[in-house]
Amino acid sequence: MQGESSQEPNRARQRRDGVRLADVAAAAQVSTPLASRVLNADPNVRAADETKARVLEAAERLGYVPNIGARTLRQRRTGLLGLVVHNLSSPIYLDLLQGARTEAAANNYFLVLGDVDELLTDEEAYRILVNGKRIDGLIVQGGHGEFDQRIADIAHALPTVIVNAPPTLTETVAPLVAPDEGAATRMLTEHLLALGHTRIGLISGPRDSPTNQLRVEGVRAALASAGCALHDVDTVHLTWSAEAGHAGLRELATRWGNSSTRPTALIAGNSLIGIGMLRAAAELGIEVPRDLSIAAVHDTWISEHLVPALTTVSLPLREMGETAVRLLLTDRPEAQQIIISDPPPLLHARATTATN
Amino acid sequence: MQGESSQEPNRARQRRDGVRLADVAAAAQVSTPLASRVLNADPNVRAADETKARVLEAAERLGYVPNIGARTLRQRRTGLLGLVVHNLSSPIYLDLLQGARTEAAANNYFLVLGDVDELLTDEEAYRILVNGKRIDGLIVQGGHGEFDQRIADIAHALPTVIVNAPPTLTETVAPLVAPDEGAATRMLTEHLLALGHTRIGLISGPRDSPTNQLRVEGVRAALASAGCALHDVDTVHLTWSAEAGHAGLRELATRWGNSSTRPTALIAGNSLIGIGMLRAAAELGIEVPRDLSIAAVHDTWISEHLVPALTTVSLPLREMGETAVRLLLTDRPEAQQIIISDPPPLLHARATTATN
DNA sequence: TGGTCATGATAAATCGATTGTTCACACATA
DNA sequence: TATGTGTGAACAATCGATTTATCATGACCA
């Protein structure tokens, strides 16, 4: 009986199915290290062109692909970058993701996705990601009080780029890539001012959120330049969601009551909030833009499809993603602040804003 | 002069900064293999509980994290899963992504993102991902004619789960995870029928798209059960985008002209199309739902925030992501078809549909 | 023509965790 | 008491690419 051989007919192929560098080298009749150097285009190798060609041809013919594990073990780099944002389900960061992914792919890097909350709560995930050298670098969305210390820890252990955070805390921690929030909100506010609005309100994200503070700051500055002011009574701070926009406008409407002294225009902290505001306006019988103009920071794909189409100012999210990846890949990122000014914030004047 | 030592004061820490398994073993006064087995909870190890505790304590105290490269090299698994969809910028797949990521994270796996087009066009990316064993498994969105052969190739080289594709081609290729398209579209159609609509039209994605065919099929079946039919003249097939919905409704309006014989309700192939239709309706002076009811397949977060809020039927995208990951992680996936029926498609009757 | 230097290819070590194999010890039975 | 069996831990090999150190060869100069 030949039980063994019949039980495992193809045991030989079982073990290693891939083509090793050694196989390529053997096929090209060179040593393994030389093959490695040729394939990695080591400039110190001055082998005959014919030899190089033989190696490349053999690699191509055998379909050689370097073993990731071995390379990672030796070189201590994984070819992976982490991208950690606050809410993966939010459409707000799709452009950031897209930009980062494209730039990463162009350099044969891959992106792994993380969630900020997970990094905060799941100690295991934190360890694997940060201490385990699972990724070569991390792009993390910043701007959250209790989280800042954690980011500092991470940045200490791993090349890190912070995205979309206030410049203050990042100065010595990690490089920052951010949009020109001031220019964007100023542009939006000036658009409303130019339309003749003088009393302008605001519904935005958490009051303490640094991003919110930057945006409010921009609005204030632009209003001040025109001799106007931002009144607390015209301001609501909740979250960055559509629900918050909805609740926010209802809150303002309650404050207004039947009084005729109220803002003629409102700024939304982001386009999600703007969407919620449009819905609330419809429910309340407020006609936009006749009774109220609405303009939102942070354009998204949806803005132009709304009825009425939402006036926004676009932030260079895609470029931020690209830049963040480039920072991580080029040189060891020094702590610096990069405000993306190309392209500059762009005003999309649509149907929700009109002359007062 | 002690130039050397002053030039590199902390050279000792330079080389290896991580804690190795050997360090843990030394600290716990056991051998490296034993430490490995204890940390991996090998059931064959019956070391004294005290010994085990010492190993675990040492690992904890030193902050040990296994080196990914070494583990990958030895075990031939990367702890990564690939997720490849058609358009990462599309908000349609956020729930799928979220579900897959959550389930992966629960098993200490990470997700790397890919783009279908890239996999088609970039030979390099294909090689790295598929042949390079960079990931342990792949979730890929299927349902595209010329791409199906490629998926078969991939599935041959790598554990693969196809998401959201027609059952036909996947039978022998890889397991499939899909929503119950038939039930969903039937539910939507019956909702319109129940409201008294008898002539119902459709604007959907590419005619040849298998997903589209399933959805159209469902509509046809439900209409047939009620003694109605789907007329070609009431049907437009473009893409899955909001722009397509916009263009589609304008096309239908042109066909209708001044004739009063036209559908009283339209079904949108997905909610993006529905959004575009709402905008076109507003432009054309068609009041929804008074003049025309609109209902869309595939609920997304935006539907309820539109004005008027879009009636939809939700697909279990999140559960599909979870299931796909679970399939890849549990056992080697056999070719099978899993239609997610829990939760079942859920009708969200909102403001865009009304009695005829 | 012999010696030295430059150049590039090869040999051997390395990265760190895992796993098949061997070994030692203890207990039980003859 | 001696041998056999079983159990659990240590030894050593392995995964595959990279890189340092070593060696051989050729050229060029004296």
PDB file of N, CA, C and O (backbone and C1' of nucleotides) in Angstrom, chain A residues 31 33-34 37 44 46-47 73-74 76, chain C residues 7-16:
ATOM      1  N   SER A  31      24.161  35.522  -8.347  1.00  0.00           N
ATOM      2  CA  SER A  31      23.935  35.273  -6.928  1.00  0.00           C
ATOM      3  C   SER A  31      22.679  36.006  -6.463  1.00  0.00           C
ATOM      4  O   SER A  31      22.226  36.952  -7.090  1.00  0.00           O
ATOM      5  N   PRO A  33      22.205  38.040  -3.823  1.00  0.00           N
ATOM      6  CA  PRO A  33      22.351  39.472  -3.532  1.00  0.00           C
ATOM      7  C   PRO A  33      22.414  40.324  -4.793  1.00  0.00           C
ATOM      8  O   PRO A  33      21.832  41.417  -4.827  1.00  0.00           O
ATOM      9  N   LEU A  34      23.096  39.827  -5.790  1.00  0.00           N
ATOM     10  CA  LEU A  34      23.192  40.618  -7.020  1.00  0.00           C
ATOM     11  C   LEU A  34      21.804  40.783  -7.639  1.00  0.00           C
ATOM     12  O   LEU A  34      21.429  41.887  -8.061  1.00  0.00           O
ATOM     13  N   ARG A  37      20.027  43.427  -5.847  1.00  0.00           N
ATOM     14  CA  ARG A  37      20.481  44.785  -6.147  1.00  0.00           C
ATOM     15  C   ARG A  37      20.008  45.238  -7.519  1.00  0.00           C
ATOM     16  O   ARG A  37      19.623  46.392  -7.706  1.00  0.00           O
ATOM     17  N   ASN A  44      24.954  51.389  -7.088  1.00  0.00           N
ATOM     18  CA  ASN A  44      26.321  50.928  -6.923  1.00  0.00           C
ATOM     19  C   ASN A  44      26.639  49.681  -7.742  1.00  0.00           C
ATOM     20  O   ASN A  44      27.775  49.247  -7.787  1.00  0.00           O
ATOM     21  N   ARG A  46      27.323  47.960 -11.002  1.00  0.00           N
ATOM     22  CA  ARG A  46      27.687  48.288 -12.378  1.00  0.00           C
ATOM     23  C   ARG A  46      27.856  47.018 -13.197  1.00  0.00           C
ATOM     24  O   ARG A  46      28.765  46.905 -14.009  1.00  0.00           O
ATOM     25  N   ALA A  47      26.947  46.098 -12.919  1.00  0.00           N
ATOM     26  CA  ALA A  47      27.013  44.854 -13.680  1.00  0.00           C
ATOM     27  C   ALA A  47      26.777  45.145 -15.154  1.00  0.00           C
ATOM     28  O   ALA A  47      26.215  46.178 -15.512  1.00  0.00           O
ATOM     29  N   LEU A  73      10.623  42.433   7.484  1.00  0.00           N
ATOM     30  CA  LEU A  73      11.481  42.019   8.598  1.00  0.00           C
ATOM     31  C   LEU A  73      12.865  42.643   8.462  1.00  0.00           C
ATOM     32  O   LEU A  73      13.425  43.168   9.420  1.00  0.00           O
ATOM     33  N   ARG A  74      13.391  42.602   7.281  1.00  0.00           N
ATOM     34  CA  ARG A  74      14.751  43.092   7.089  1.00  0.00           C
ATOM     35  C   ARG A  74      14.816  44.612   7.070  1.00  0.00           C
ATOM     36  O   ARG A  74      15.666  45.217   7.709  1.00  0.00           O
ATOM     37  N   ARG A  76      12.480  46.822   7.952  1.00  0.00           N
ATOM     38  CA  ARG A  76      11.694  47.538   8.950  1.00  0.00           C
ATOM     39  C   ARG A  76      10.770  48.575   8.327  1.00  0.00           C
ATOM     40  O   ARG A  76      10.583  49.663   8.868  1.00  0.00           O
TER      41      ARG A  76
ATOM     42  P    DT C   7      36.456  52.809  -8.902  1.00  0.00           P
ATOM     43  O5'  DT C   7      35.633  51.527  -9.338  1.00  0.00           O
ATOM     44  C5'  DT C   7      36.170  50.635 -10.325  1.00  0.00           C
ATOM     45  C4'  DT C   7      35.588  49.261 -10.143  1.00  0.00           C
ATOM     46  C3'  DT C   7      34.159  49.248  -9.582  1.00  0.00           C
ATOM     47  O3'  DT C   7      33.314  48.660 -10.538  1.00  0.00           O
ATOM     48  C1'  DT C   7      35.507  47.608  -8.546  1.00  0.00           C
ATOM     49  P    DG C   8      31.705  48.855 -10.431  1.00  0.00           P
ATOM     50  O5'  DG C   8      31.235  47.338 -10.473  1.00  0.00           O
ATOM     51  C5'  DG C   8      32.041  46.370 -11.127  1.00  0.00           C
ATOM     52  C4'  DG C   8      31.922  45.038 -10.422  1.00  0.00           C
ATOM     53  C3'  DG C   8      30.507  44.731  -9.904  1.00  0.00           C
ATOM     54  O3'  DG C   8      30.278  43.357 -10.064  1.00  0.00           O
ATOM     55  C1'  DG C   8      32.003  44.549  -8.154  1.00  0.00           C
ATOM     56  P    DA C   9      28.825  42.871 -10.467  1.00  0.00           P
ATOM     57  O5'  DA C   9      28.881  41.334 -10.061  1.00  0.00           O
ATOM     58  C5'  DA C   9      29.988  40.549 -10.465  1.00  0.00           C
ATOM     59  C4'  DA C   9      30.372  39.572  -9.370  1.00  0.00           C
ATOM     60  C3'  DA C   9      29.200  38.810  -8.765  1.00  0.00           C
ATOM     61  O3'  DA C   9      29.562  37.457  -8.590  1.00  0.00           O
ATOM     62  C1'  DA C   9      30.422  39.876  -7.055  1.00  0.00           C
ATOM     63  P    DT C  10      28.444  36.381  -8.441  1.00  0.00           P
ATOM     64  O5'  DT C  10      28.846  35.672  -7.073  1.00  0.00           O
ATOM     65  C5'  DT C  10      30.182  35.248  -6.873  1.00  0.00           C
ATOM     66  C4'  DT C  10      30.481  35.161  -5.382  1.00  0.00           C
ATOM     67  C3'  DT C  10      29.479  34.341  -4.570  1.00  0.00           C
ATOM     68  O3'  DT C  10      30.187  33.386  -3.815  1.00  0.00           O
ATOM     69  C1'  DT C  10      29.908  36.401  -3.509  1.00  0.00           C
ATOM     70  P    DA C  11      29.439  32.167  -3.197  1.00  0.00           P
ATOM     71  O5'  DA C  11      29.957  32.187  -1.694  1.00  0.00           O
ATOM     72  C5'  DA C  11      31.121  32.949  -1.374  1.00  0.00           C
ATOM     73  C4'  DA C  11      31.225  33.171   0.123  1.00  0.00           C
ATOM     74  C3'  DA C  11      30.375  32.269   1.007  1.00  0.00           C
ATOM     75  O3'  DA C  11      31.113  32.019   2.192  1.00  0.00           O
ATOM     76  C1'  DA C  11      29.660  34.498   1.306  1.00  0.00           C
ATOM     77  P    DA C  12      30.513  31.060   3.299  1.00  0.00           P
ATOM     78  O5'  DA C  12      29.932  32.109   4.348  1.00  0.00           O
ATOM     79  C5'  DA C  12      30.725  33.231   4.715  1.00  0.00           C
ATOM     80  C4'  DA C  12      29.952  34.123   5.666  1.00  0.00           C
ATOM     81  C3'  DA C  12      29.059  33.383   6.667  1.00  0.00           C
ATOM     82  O3'  DA C  12      29.135  34.063   7.900  1.00  0.00           O
ATOM     83  C1'  DA C  12      27.750  34.885   5.460  1.00  0.00           C
ATOM     84  P    DA C  13      28.496  33.438   9.209  1.00  0.00           P
ATOM     85  O5'  DA C  13      27.765  34.709   9.834  1.00  0.00           O
ATOM     86  C5'  DA C  13      28.354  35.994   9.672  1.00  0.00           C
ATOM     87  C4'  DA C  13      27.299  37.068   9.809  1.00  0.00           C
ATOM     88  C3'  DA C  13      26.294  36.828  10.936  1.00  0.00           C
ATOM     89  O3'  DA C  13      26.129  38.043  11.631  1.00  0.00           O
ATOM     90  C1'  DA C  13      25.138  37.160   8.905  1.00  0.00           C
ATOM     91  P    DT C  14      25.322  38.074  12.977  1.00  0.00           P
ATOM     92  O5'  DT C  14      23.958  38.749  12.521  1.00  0.00           O
ATOM     93  C5'  DT C  14      23.991  39.934  11.724  1.00  0.00           C
ATOM     94  C4'  DT C  14      22.588  40.291  11.286  1.00  0.00           C
ATOM     95  C3'  DT C  14      21.506  39.954  12.312  1.00  0.00           C
ATOM     96  O3'  DT C  14      20.979  41.168  12.807  1.00  0.00           O
ATOM     97  C1'  DT C  14      20.875  39.337  10.085  1.00  0.00           C
ATOM     98  P    DC C  15      20.238  41.187  14.175  1.00  0.00           P
ATOM     99  O5'  DC C  15      18.743  41.442  13.704  1.00  0.00           O
ATOM    100  C5'  DC C  15      18.424  42.513  12.829  1.00  0.00           C
ATOM    101  C4'  DC C  15      17.068  42.274  12.211  1.00  0.00           C
ATOM    102  C3'  DC C  15      16.082  41.602  13.147  1.00  0.00           C
ATOM    103  O3'  DC C  15      15.310  42.597  13.793  1.00  0.00           O
ATOM    104  C1'  DC C  15      16.026  40.637  10.933  1.00  0.00           C
ATOM    105  P    DG C  16      15.150  42.509  15.391  1.00  0.00           P
ATOM    106  O5'  DG C  16      14.077  41.372  15.601  1.00  0.00           O
ATOM    107  C5'  DG C  16      12.753  41.605  15.161  1.00  0.00           C
ATOM    108  C4'  DG C  16      11.956  40.334  15.216  1.00  0.00           C
ATOM    109  C3'  DG C  16      11.882  39.667  16.588  1.00  0.00           C
ATOM    110  O3'  DG C  16      10.509  39.524  16.888  1.00  0.00           O
ATOM    111  C1'  DG C  16      12.377  38.062  14.923  1.00  0.00           C
TER     112       DG C  16
END
